[in-house]
PDB file of C-alpha atoms in Angstrom:
ATOM      1  CA  MET A   1      18.205 -85.831  48.692  1.00 97.00           C
ATOM      2  CA  ARG A   2      20.995 -83.285  48.861  1.00 98.00           C
ATOM      3  CA  ILE A   3      19.989 -80.396  46.630  1.00 98.00           C
ATOM      4  CA  ALA A   4      22.002 -77.154  45.881  1.00 98.00           C
ATOM      5  CA  ILE A   5      20.194 -73.773  45.375  1.00 98.00           C
ATOM      6  CA  THR A   6      21.268 -70.383  43.996  1.00 98.00           C
ATOM      7  CA  GLY A   7      19.165 -67.346  44.607  1.00 96.00           C
ATOM      8  CA  ALA A   8      17.965 -68.797  47.927  1.00 96.00           C
ATOM      9  CA  ASN A   9      17.476 -65.605  49.463  1.00 94.00           C
ATOM     10  CA  GLY A  10      14.891 -64.580  46.901  1.00 94.00           C
ATOM     11  CA  LEU A  11      11.164 -64.936  47.067  1.00 94.00           C
ATOM     12  CA  ILE A  12      11.097 -68.230  45.227  1.00 97.00           C
ATOM     13  CA  GLY A  13      14.413 -69.525  46.636  1.00 97.00           C
ATOM     14  CA  GLN A  14      13.270 -68.865  50.267  1.00 97.00           C
ATOM     15  CA  ALA A  15      10.090 -70.750  49.751  1.00 97.00           C
ATOM     16  CA  LEU A  16      11.762 -73.555  47.944  1.00 98.00           C
ATOM     17  CA  VAL A  17      14.269 -74.018  50.705  1.00 98.00           C
ATOM     18  CA  ARG A  18      11.561 -74.092  53.504  1.00 98.00           C
ATOM     19  CA  SER A  19       9.452 -76.650  51.336  1.00 98.00           C
ATOM     20  CA  LEU A  20      12.416 -78.997  50.780  1.00 98.00           C
ATOM     21  CA  ARG A  21      13.641 -78.935  54.277  1.00 98.00           C
ATOM     22  CA  ALA A  22      10.156 -79.586  55.745  1.00 98.00           C
ATOM     23  CA  ASP A  23      10.277 -82.906  53.706  1.00 98.00           C
ATOM     24  CA  GLY A  24      13.622 -83.830  55.115  1.00 98.00           C
ATOM     25  CA  HIS A  25      15.942 -82.821  52.141  1.00 98.00           C
ATOM     26  CA  GLU A  26      19.311 -81.468  52.761  1.00 98.00           C
ATOM     27  CA  VAL A  27      19.694 -78.013  51.058  1.00 98.00           C
ATOM     28  CA  VAL A  28      22.963 -76.317  50.240  1.00 98.00           C
ATOM     29  CA  ARG A  29      22.449 -72.512  49.624  1.00 98.00           C
ATOM     30  CA  PHE A  30      25.116 -71.022  47.389  1.00 98.00           C
ATOM     31  CA  VAL A  31      26.094 -67.530  48.575  1.00 97.00           C
ATOM     32  CA  ARG A  32      28.275 -64.698  47.163  1.00 94.00           C
ATOM     33  CA  ARG A  33      30.256 -64.165  50.391  1.00 94.00           C
ATOM     34  CA  ALA A  34      32.144 -66.149  52.732  1.00 95.00           C
ATOM     35  CA  PRO A  35      30.015 -69.091  54.123  1.00 96.00           C
ATOM     36  CA  ALA A  36      28.708 -68.642  57.553  1.00 95.00           C
ATOM     37  CA  THR A  37      26.921 -71.861  58.267  1.00 95.00           C
ATOM     38  CA  PRO A  38      27.514 -75.478  57.263  1.00 95.00           C
ATOM     39  CA  ASP A  39      24.574 -75.360  54.973  1.00 97.00           C
ATOM     40  CA  GLU A  40      26.155 -72.609  52.689  1.00 98.00           C
ATOM     41  CA  ALA A  41      28.718 -72.825  49.879  1.00 98.00           C
ATOM     42  CA  ALA A  42      30.449 -69.968  48.059  1.00 97.00           C
ATOM     43  CA  TRP A  43      30.322 -69.025  44.437  1.00 97.00           C
ATOM     44  CA  ASP A  44      31.104 -65.871  42.427  1.00 96.00           C
ATOM     45  CA  PRO A  45      29.273 -65.837  39.234  1.00 94.00           C
ATOM     46  CA  GLY A  46      31.077 -62.815  37.966  1.00 90.00           C
ATOM     47  CA  ARG A  47      34.327 -64.545  38.182  1.00 93.00           C
ATOM     48  CA  GLY A  48      32.898 -67.941  37.097  1.00 94.00           C
ATOM     49  CA  TYR A  49      33.812 -69.568  40.408  1.00 96.00           C
ATOM     50  CA  VAL A  50      31.648 -72.334  42.170  1.00 97.00           C
ATOM     51  CA  ASP A  51      32.978 -74.255  45.193  1.00 97.00           C
ATOM     52  CA  PRO A  52      32.818 -77.855  43.983  1.00 97.00           C
ATOM     53  CA  ALA A  53      32.490 -79.011  47.564  1.00 96.00           C
ATOM     54  CA  GLY A  54      28.832 -77.522  47.593  1.00 97.00           C
ATOM     55  CA  LEU A  55      27.893 -79.494  44.690  1.00 98.00           C
ATOM     56  CA  ALA A  56      29.406 -82.909  45.890  1.00 97.00           C
ATOM     57  CA  GLY A  57      26.781 -85.456  46.484  1.00 97.00           C
ATOM     58  CA  CYS A  58      23.869 -83.368  45.106  1.00 98.00           C
ATOM     59  CA  GLY A  59      21.020 -85.159  43.314  1.00 98.00           C
ATOM     60  CA  ALA A  60      19.641 -81.887  41.932  1.00 98.00           C
ATOM     61  CA  VAL A  61      20.766 -78.170  41.472  1.00 98.00           C
ATOM     62  CA  VAL A  62      18.136 -75.397  41.327  1.00 98.00           C
ATOM     63  CA  HIS A  63      19.602 -72.229  39.843  1.00 98.00           C
ATOM     64  CA  LEU A  64      17.383 -69.218  40.597  1.00 97.00           C
ATOM     65  CA  ALA A  65      19.916 -66.438  40.895  1.00 94.00           C
ATOM     66  CA  GLY A  66      19.596 -63.158  38.933  1.00 90.00           C
ATOM     67  CA  ALA A  67      18.970 -59.434  39.205  1.00 85.00           C
ATOM     68  CA  GLY A  68      15.437 -58.351  39.620  1.00 81.00           C
ATOM     69  CA  VAL A  69      13.748 -57.297  36.358  1.00 81.00           C
ATOM     70  CA  GLY A  70      11.465 -54.879  37.950  1.00 72.00           C
ATOM     71  CA  ASP A  71      13.662 -53.774  40.744  1.00 68.00           C
ATOM     72  CA  ARG A  72      14.995 -50.445  38.974  1.00 72.00           C
ATOM     73  CA  ARG A  73      14.503 -48.479  36.028  1.00 73.00           C
ATOM     74  CA  TRP A  74      16.205 -49.948  32.975  1.00 74.00           C
ATOM     75  CA  SER A  75      19.372 -47.930  32.463  1.00 84.00           C
ATOM     76  CA  ALA A  76      21.892 -49.308  30.051  1.00 89.00           C
ATOM     77  CA  ALA A  77      23.995 -50.302  33.064  1.00 91.00           C
ATOM     78  CA  TYR A  78      21.054 -52.195  34.711  1.00 87.00           C
ATOM     79  CA  LYS A  79      20.067 -53.962  31.496  1.00 90.00           C
ATOM     80  CA  LYS A  80      23.598 -55.297  31.331  1.00 92.00           C
ATOM     81  CA  GLU A  81      23.419 -56.432  34.918  1.00 92.00           C
ATOM     82  CA  ILE A  82      20.075 -58.070  34.309  1.00 92.00           C
ATOM     83  CA  ARG A  83      21.645 -60.020  31.352  1.00 94.00           C
ATOM     84  CA  ASP A  84      25.081 -60.693  33.053  1.00 93.00           C
ATOM     85  CA  SER A  85      23.654 -61.849  36.267  1.00 92.00           C
ATOM     86  CA  ARG A  86      21.690 -64.645  34.453  1.00 95.00           C
ATOM     87  CA  VAL A  87      23.958 -65.617  31.713  1.00 96.00           C
ATOM     88  CA  ARG A  88      27.276 -65.583  33.629  1.00 96.00           C
ATOM     89  CA  GLY A  89      25.781 -67.210  36.689  1.00 96.00           C
ATOM     90  CA  THR A  90      24.042 -70.048  34.647  1.00 98.00           C
ATOM     91  CA  GLY A  91      27.417 -70.547  32.682  1.00 98.00           C
ATOM     92  CA  ALA A  92      29.384 -70.828  35.880  1.00 97.00           C
ATOM     93  CA  MET A  93      27.080 -73.403  37.457  1.00 98.00           C
ATOM     94  CA  ALA A  94      26.710 -75.438  34.207  1.00 98.00           C
ATOM     95  CA  ARG A  95      30.435 -75.688  33.873  1.00 98.00           C
ATOM     96  CA  ALA A  96      30.857 -76.685  37.469  1.00 98.00           C
ATOM     97  CA  ILE A  97      28.266 -79.355  37.155  1.00 98.00           C
ATOM     98  CA  ALA A  98      29.764 -80.653  34.050  1.00 98.00           C
ATOM     99  CA  ALA A  99      33.126 -80.956  35.650  1.00 97.00           C
ATOM    100  CA  LEU A 100      31.977 -83.184  38.653  1.00 98.00           C
ATOM    101  CA  ASP A 101      32.963 -86.745  38.688  1.00 96.00           C
ATOM    102  CA  ALA A 102      29.343 -87.696  39.759  1.00 97.00           C
ATOM    103  CA  PRO A 103      27.007 -84.817  38.521  1.00 97.00           C
ATOM    104  CA  PRO A 104      23.579 -84.309  39.684  1.00 98.00           C
ATOM    105  CA  ALA A 105      20.645 -86.108  37.984  1.00 98.00           C
ATOM    106  CA  VAL A 106      18.906 -82.758  37.206  1.00 98.00           C
ATOM    107  CA  PHE A 107      19.832 -79.080  36.648  1.00 98.00           C
ATOM    108  CA  VAL A 108      16.583 -76.950  37.196  1.00 98.00           C
ATOM    109  CA  CYS A 109      17.644 -73.528  35.649  1.00 98.00           C
ATOM    110  CA  GLY A 110      15.319 -70.549  36.232  1.00 96.00           C
ATOM    111  CA  SER A 111      14.042 -68.839  33.185  1.00 97.00           C
ATOM    112  CA  ALA A 112      11.034 -66.633  32.455  1.00 96.00           C
ATOM    113  CA  ILE A 113       7.965 -66.330  30.134  1.00 96.00           C
ATOM    114  CA  GLY A 114       9.727 -63.127  28.815  1.00 94.00           C
ATOM    115  CA  TYR A 115      11.195 -65.719  26.296  1.00 97.00           C
ATOM    116  CA  TYR A 116       7.969 -65.362  24.294  1.00 97.00           C
ATOM    117  CA  GLY A 117       7.878 -61.554  23.974  1.00 95.00           C
ATOM    118  CA  ASP A 118       4.605 -59.786  23.502  1.00 94.00           C
ATOM    119  CA  THR A 119       2.226 -62.484  22.257  1.00 95.00           C
ATOM    120  CA  GLY A 120      -0.942 -60.168  22.218  1.00 94.00           C
ATOM    121  CA  GLU A 121      -4.200 -62.249  22.401  1.00 95.00           C
ATOM    122  CA  HIS A 122      -2.273 -65.383  20.835  1.00 97.00           C
ATOM    123  CA  ALA A 123      -1.889 -68.128  23.442  1.00 97.00           C
ATOM    124  CA  VAL A 124       1.426 -69.684  23.325  1.00 98.00           C
ATOM    125  CA  ASP A 125       3.163 -72.933  24.974  1.00 98.00           C
ATOM    126  CA  GLU A 126       6.749 -74.261  25.237  1.00 98.00           C
ATOM    127  CA  TYR A 127       6.563 -75.233  21.385  1.00 96.00           C
ATOM    128  CA  ALA A 128       6.334 -71.569  20.306  1.00 97.00           C
ATOM    129  CA  PRO A 129       9.447 -69.616  19.170  1.00 97.00           C
ATOM    130  CA  ALA A 130      11.020 -66.861  21.113  1.00 97.00           C
ATOM    131  CA  GLY A 131       9.889 -63.407  20.685  1.00 96.00           C
ATOM    132  CA  ARG A 132      11.689 -60.151  19.908  1.00 94.00           C
ATOM    133  CA  GLY A 133      13.152 -57.507  22.323  1.00 92.00           C
ATOM    134  CA  PHE A 134      15.438 -57.201  25.278  1.00 92.00           C
ATOM    135  CA  LEU A 135      13.861 -59.975  27.545  1.00 93.00           C
ATOM    136  CA  PRO A 136      13.414 -62.575  24.879  1.00 95.00           C
ATOM    137  CA  GLU A 137      17.211 -62.082  23.990  1.00 96.00           C
ATOM    138  CA  VAL A 138      18.130 -62.407  27.638  1.00 96.00           C
ATOM    139  CA  CYS A 139      16.110 -65.574  28.053  1.00 96.00           C
ATOM    140  CA  ILE A 140      17.656 -67.134  24.847  1.00 98.00           C
ATOM    141  CA  ALA A 141      21.264 -66.211  26.105  1.00 97.00           C
ATOM    142  CA  TRP A 142      20.244 -67.444  29.794  1.00 97.00           C
ATOM    143  CA  GLU A 143      19.184 -70.903  28.632  1.00 98.00           C
ATOM    144  CA  ALA A 144      22.006 -71.320  26.231  1.00 98.00           C
ATOM    145  CA  ALA A 145      24.418 -70.683  28.934  1.00 98.00           C
ATOM    146  CA  ALA A 146      23.255 -74.061  30.546  1.00 98.00           C
ATOM    147  CA  ALA A 147      24.786 -76.070  27.522  1.00 98.00           C
ATOM    148  CA  PRO A 148      27.853 -77.447  29.417  1.00 98.00           C
ATOM    149  CA  ALA A 149      25.472 -79.405  31.801  1.00 98.00           C
ATOM    150  CA  GLN A 150      23.100 -80.510  29.005  1.00 98.00           C
ATOM    151  CA  GLU A 151      26.299 -81.751  27.029  1.00 98.00           C
ATOM    152  CA  ALA A 152      27.538 -83.558  30.078  1.00 97.00           C
ATOM    153  CA  GLY A 153      24.294 -85.535  29.951  1.00 97.00           C
ATOM    154  CA  VAL A 154      22.496 -83.806  32.890  1.00 98.00           C
ATOM    155  CA  ARG A 155      18.777 -83.504  32.612  1.00 98.00           C
ATOM    156  CA  THR A 156      18.254 -79.795  32.220  1.00 98.00           C
ATOM    157  CA  VAL A 157      14.871 -78.011  32.791  1.00 98.00           C
ATOM    158  CA  PHE A 158      14.243 -74.384  31.973  1.00 98.00           C
ATOM    159  CA  ALA A 159      11.660 -73.245  34.432  1.00 98.00           C
ATOM    160  CA  ARG A 160      10.005 -70.292  32.417  1.00 98.00           C
ATOM    161  CA  THR A 161       8.182 -68.789  35.364  1.00 97.00           C
ATOM    162  CA  GLY A 162       5.375 -66.148  34.939  1.00 95.00           C
ATOM    163  CA  LEU A 163       3.989 -63.596  37.315  1.00 92.00           C
ATOM    164  CA  VAL A 164       4.182 -65.115  40.956  1.00 95.00           C
ATOM    165  CA  VAL A 165       1.280 -64.130  43.182  1.00 96.00           C
ATOM    166  CA  ALA A 166       2.768 -63.462  46.561  1.00 95.00           C
ATOM    167  CA  ALA A 167       2.489 -61.002  49.227  1.00 93.00           C
ATOM    168  CA  GLU A 168       6.192 -61.208  50.032  1.00 90.00           C
ATOM    169  CA  GLY A 169       7.750 -60.204  46.883  1.00 86.00           C
ATOM    170  CA  GLY A 170       7.533 -59.807  43.067  1.00 83.00           C
ATOM    171  CA  ALA A 171       4.859 -57.806  41.267  1.00 81.00           C
ATOM    172  CA  TRP A 172       1.999 -58.645  43.812  1.00 85.00           C
ATOM    173  CA  HIS A 173       4.185 -57.346  46.630  1.00 85.00           C
ATOM    174  CA  LYS A 174       3.748 -53.922  44.969  1.00 81.00           C
ATOM    175  CA  LEU A 175       0.158 -54.420  44.097  1.00 84.00           C
ATOM    176  CA  PHE A 176      -1.466 -55.475  47.381  1.00 89.00           C
ATOM    177  CA  PRO A 177      -0.748 -52.284  49.405  1.00 88.00           C
ATOM    178  CA  VAL A 178      -2.305 -50.163  46.427  1.00 84.00           C
ATOM    179  CA  PHE A 179      -5.321 -52.259  46.049  1.00 86.00           C
ATOM    180  CA  ARG A 180      -5.761 -52.477  49.903  1.00 89.00           C
ATOM    181  CA  ALA A 181      -5.753 -48.700  50.010  1.00 86.00           C
ATOM    182  CA  GLY A 182      -8.638 -48.744  47.423  1.00 87.00           C
ATOM    183  CA  ILE A 183      -6.708 -46.907  44.798  1.00 82.00           C
ATOM    184  CA  GLY A 184      -5.766 -49.972  42.545  1.00 82.00           C
ATOM    185  CA  GLY A 185      -6.859 -50.122  38.834  1.00 83.00           C
ATOM    186  CA  ARG A 186      -6.033 -51.509  35.446  1.00 86.00           C
ATOM    187  CA  LEU A 187      -2.767 -50.668  33.783  1.00 83.00           C
ATOM    188  CA  GLY A 188      -3.100 -49.039  30.486  1.00 80.00           C
ATOM    189  CA  ASN A 189      -6.120 -50.400  28.504  1.00 85.00           C
ATOM    190  CA  GLY A 190      -6.228 -53.532  30.705  1.00 89.00           C
ATOM    191  CA  ARG A 191      -6.415 -55.833  27.622  1.00 92.00           C
ATOM    192  CA  GLN A 192      -3.012 -57.221  28.128  1.00 92.00           C
ATOM    193  CA  TYR A 193      -2.797 -60.780  29.265  1.00 95.00           C
ATOM    194  CA  TRP A 194      -1.053 -61.697  32.635  1.00 92.00           C
ATOM    195  CA  SER A 195       0.185 -65.306  32.859  1.00 96.00           C
ATOM    196  CA  PHE A 196       0.231 -65.790  36.681  1.00 95.00           C
ATOM    197  CA  ILE A 197       1.061 -68.572  39.138  1.00 97.00           C
ATOM    198  CA  SER A 198       0.545 -68.855  42.995  1.00 98.00           C
ATOM    199  CA  LEU A 199       3.660 -69.215  45.057  1.00 97.00           C
ATOM    200  CA  HIS A 200       2.440 -72.589  46.147  1.00 98.00           C
ATOM    201  CA  ASP A 201       2.140 -73.881  42.654  1.00 98.00           C
ATOM    202  CA  GLU A 202       5.464 -72.315  41.637  1.00 98.00           C
ATOM    203  CA  ILE A 203       7.311 -74.401  44.335  1.00 98.00           C
ATOM    204  CA  ALA A 204       5.215 -77.398  43.604  1.00 98.00           C
ATOM    205  CA  ALA A 205       6.057 -77.208  40.000  1.00 98.00           C
ATOM    206  CA  LEU A 206       9.912 -76.673  40.790  1.00 98.00           C
ATOM    207  CA  ARG A 207       9.851 -79.782  42.877  1.00 98.00           C
ATOM    208  CA  TYR A 208       7.882 -81.649  40.312  1.00 98.00           C
ATOM    209  CA  ALA A 209      10.510 -80.767  37.665  1.00 98.00           C
ATOM    210  CA  ILE A 210      13.153 -82.213  40.082  1.00 98.00           C
ATOM    211  CA  ASP A 211      11.292 -85.438  40.483  1.00 98.00           C
ATOM    212  CA  THR A 212       9.939 -86.055  37.081  1.00 98.00           C
ATOM    213  CA  PRO A 213      12.401 -87.838  34.840  1.00 97.00           C
ATOM    214  CA  GLU A 214      10.545 -87.199  31.480  1.00 95.00           C
ATOM    215  CA  LEU A 215      10.605 -83.447  31.972  1.00 97.00           C
ATOM    216  CA  SER A 216      13.555 -81.704  30.354  1.00 98.00           C
ATOM    217  CA  GLY A 217      13.885 -78.436  28.252  1.00 98.00           C
ATOM    218  CA  PRO A 218      11.542 -75.496  28.599  1.00 98.00           C
ATOM    219  CA  VAL A 219       8.605 -75.871  31.059  1.00 98.00           C
ATOM    220  CA  ASN A 220       6.282 -73.025  31.650  1.00 98.00           C
ATOM    221  CA  LEU A 221       5.349 -72.314  35.194  1.00 98.00           C
ATOM    222  CA  THR A 222       2.081 -70.484  34.804  1.00 98.00           C
ATOM    223  CA  ALA A 223      -1.555 -71.165  35.800  1.00 98.00           C
ATOM    224  CA  PRO A 224      -3.693 -72.940  33.162  1.00 98.00           C
ATOM    225  CA  GLU A 225      -5.829 -69.878  32.170  1.00 95.00           C
ATOM    226  CA  PRO A 226      -4.017 -66.610  31.866  1.00 97.00           C
ATOM    227  CA  LEU A 227      -6.373 -63.524  32.350  1.00 97.00           C
ATOM    228  CA  THR A 228      -6.268 -59.940  31.201  1.00 96.00           C
ATOM    229  CA  ASN A 229      -4.927 -57.204  33.512  1.00 91.00           C
ATOM    230  CA  ARG A 230      -8.748 -55.908  33.628  1.00 93.00           C
ATOM    231  CA  GLU A 231      -9.738 -59.379  34.810  1.00 96.00           C
ATOM    232  CA  VAL A 232      -6.823 -59.533  37.381  1.00 92.00           C
ATOM    233  CA  THR A 233      -7.856 -55.941  38.524  1.00 92.00           C
ATOM    234  CA  ALA A 234     -11.533 -57.190  39.005  1.00 94.00           C
ATOM    235  CA  ALA A 235     -10.347 -60.166  41.089  1.00 96.00           C
ATOM    236  CA  MET A 236      -8.171 -58.069  43.325  1.00 92.00           C
ATOM    237  CA  GLY A 237     -11.069 -55.732  44.118  1.00 94.00           C
ATOM    238  CA  ARG A 238     -13.340 -58.736  44.554  1.00 96.00           C
ATOM    239  CA  VAL A 239     -11.041 -60.660  46.934  1.00 96.00           C
ATOM    240  CA  LEU A 240      -9.949 -57.618  48.922  1.00 94.00           C
ATOM    241  CA  HIS A 241     -13.402 -55.987  48.987  1.00 94.00           C
ATOM    242  CA  ARG A 242     -12.029 -52.661  47.712  1.00 91.00           C
ATOM    243  CA  PRO A 243     -13.073 -50.414  44.712  1.00 89.00           C
ATOM    244  CA  THR A 244     -10.693 -50.446  41.628  1.00 87.00           C
ATOM    245  CA  PRO A 245     -11.595 -47.038  40.231  1.00 81.00           C
ATOM    246  CA  PHE A 246      -8.234 -45.572  39.207  1.00 76.00           C
ATOM    247  CA  PRO A 247      -6.663 -46.756  35.787  1.00 79.00           C
ATOM    248  CA  VAL A 248      -3.054 -45.958  35.329  1.00 68.00           C
ATOM    249  CA  PRO A 249      -2.701 -44.602  31.794  1.00 56.00           C
ATOM    250  CA  ALA A 250       0.222 -45.917  29.616  1.00 52.00           C
ATOM    251  CA  PRO A 251       2.034 -42.680  29.252  1.00 56.00           C
ATOM    252  CA  VAL A 252       2.070 -42.142  32.990  1.00 44.00           C
ATOM    253  CA  LEU A 253       3.315 -45.700  33.651  1.00 46.00           C
ATOM    254  CA  ARG A 254       6.081 -44.982  31.146  1.00 51.00           C
ATOM    255  CA  VAL A 255       7.162 -41.902  33.050  1.00 43.00           C
ATOM    256  CA  VAL A 256       7.090 -43.702  36.426  1.00 42.00           C
ATOM    257  CA  VAL A 257       8.993 -47.012  35.355  1.00 41.00           C
ATOM    258  CA  GLY A 258      10.661 -46.145  32.172  1.00 49.00           C
ATOM    259  CA  GLU A 259      11.350 -48.786  29.443  1.00 48.00           C
ATOM    260  CA  PHE A 260      10.044 -51.594  31.747  1.00 47.00           C
ATOM    261  CA  ALA A 261       6.487 -50.248  31.125  1.00 46.00           C
ATOM    262  CA  GLY A 262       6.629 -51.910  27.784  1.00 50.00           C
ATOM    263  CA  ASP A 263       6.627 -55.185  29.543  1.00 50.00           C
ATOM    264  CA  VAL A 264       4.188 -54.280  32.071  1.00 54.00           C
ATOM    265  CA  LEU A 265       1.708 -53.057  29.274  1.00 62.00           C
ATOM    266  CA  GLY A 266       2.639 -56.061  26.970  1.00 80.00           C
ATOM    267  CA  SER A 267       0.580 -59.071  26.863  1.00 92.00           C
ATOM    268  CA  GLN A 268       1.793 -62.631  27.435  1.00 95.00           C
ATOM    269  CA  ARG A 269      -0.792 -65.445  27.078  1.00 97.00           C
ATOM    270  CA  VAL A 270       1.366 -68.285  28.241  1.00 98.00           C
ATOM    271  CA  LEU A 271       0.100 -71.813  28.630  1.00 98.00           C
ATOM    272  CA  PRO A 272       1.789 -74.618  30.684  1.00 98.00           C
ATOM    273  CA  ALA A 273       1.328 -77.251  28.185  1.00 98.00           C
ATOM    274  CA  ARG A 274       4.159 -79.562  29.364  1.00 98.00           C
ATOM    275  CA  LEU A 275       3.208 -79.612  33.036  1.00 98.00           C
ATOM    276  CA  LEU A 276      -0.490 -80.500  32.114  1.00 98.00           C
ATOM    277  CA  GLU A 277       0.742 -83.119  29.667  1.00 97.00           C
ATOM    278  CA  SER A 278       2.911 -84.794  32.284  1.00 97.00           C
ATOM    279  CA  GLY A 279       0.144 -84.899  34.904  1.00 97.00           C
ATOM    280  CA  PHE A 280       0.999 -81.976  37.233  1.00 98.00           C
ATOM    281  CA  THR A 281      -2.061 -80.777  39.205  1.00 98.00           C
ATOM    282  CA  PHE A 282      -2.480 -77.096  40.203  1.00 98.00           C
ATOM    283  CA  ARG A 283      -3.809 -76.204  43.700  1.00 98.00           C
ATOM    284  CA  HIS A 284      -4.555 -72.559  42.563  1.00 98.00           C
ATOM    285  CA  PRO A 285      -5.595 -72.605  38.938  1.00 98.00           C
ATOM    286  CA  GLY A 286      -7.763 -69.454  39.142  1.00 97.00           C
ATOM    287  CA  ILE A 287      -6.728 -65.997  40.041  1.00 97.00           C
ATOM    288  CA  ASP A 288      -9.199 -65.718  43.070  1.00 97.00           C
ATOM    289  CA  GLU A 289      -7.664 -68.723  44.824  1.00 97.00           C
ATOM    290  CA  ALA A 290      -4.149 -67.627  44.067  1.00 97.00           C
ATOM    291  CA  ILE A 291      -4.663 -64.222  45.619  1.00 97.00           C
ATOM    292  CA  ARG A 292      -6.249 -65.783  48.599  1.00 97.00           C
ATOM    293  CA  SER A 293      -3.379 -68.142  49.021  1.00 96.00           C
ATOM    294  CA  ALA A 294      -0.965 -65.316  49.007  1.00 96.00           C
ATOM    295  CA  LEU A 295      -2.954 -63.421  51.600  1.00 94.00           C
ATOM    296  CA  ASP A 296      -3.124 -66.546  53.877  1.00 90.00           C
ATOM    297  CA  ARG A 297       0.527 -67.146  53.948  1.00 74.00           C
TER     298      ARG A 297
END
């Protein structure tokens, strides 16, 4: 199958490209510069431009592009960049897909469990409403921007991804060096739930979304049993054989990372109901095996 991907240089995008190509699929990577190789196509999400030749003949489009939520402190300008990079990019790709004479069978659009906001100890699945706050508002607008593709009859999946356990990027990329040094610890009171997923299962779930016709709409990409930050901290110490003695108090975290601390300290207990209902099997359902998988890559 010919498959187009945005965000192909990110943590998830790179792993997805490798996985698809290893199985013989043709991958077209959309880039925001002049294409340098035959497998690249141009797009400019800010201007709403997508080269239709890159989409021609594609059976699937996977849209993963967006500014990193935890990459910088949340200034007003960066919050706007977080929102615009998702909403404008999704809208541009959805409109380009809808304009094709032969659109792809499926549009897998990246989203996030930030949609649900802080759920406390309450477990939620795809049937739960949106939460309140900046990230839920971003996710609502992000998913709504895919409407042109949906209205054109393209099966559209919103991959609401949790915290990806990987050494190469994301939250765990920052956690591993700290815990290896023996200075890791819980964040705040440690009672907040973290909904994680191994990078292997993230890629497998994205590919499952491409290949499973009955899946459309929101699909949570999280492991079946979310854990508290205190439990995750214990697992990191256990797998890495390091002590975890130094908790990071909430006021200190707020000074260090600013407004984003509210999401780090917030609790999201998110369940992958639709993946499980449709028969998806996790290779790394527990945190220990997810951590070990990241270390083995």
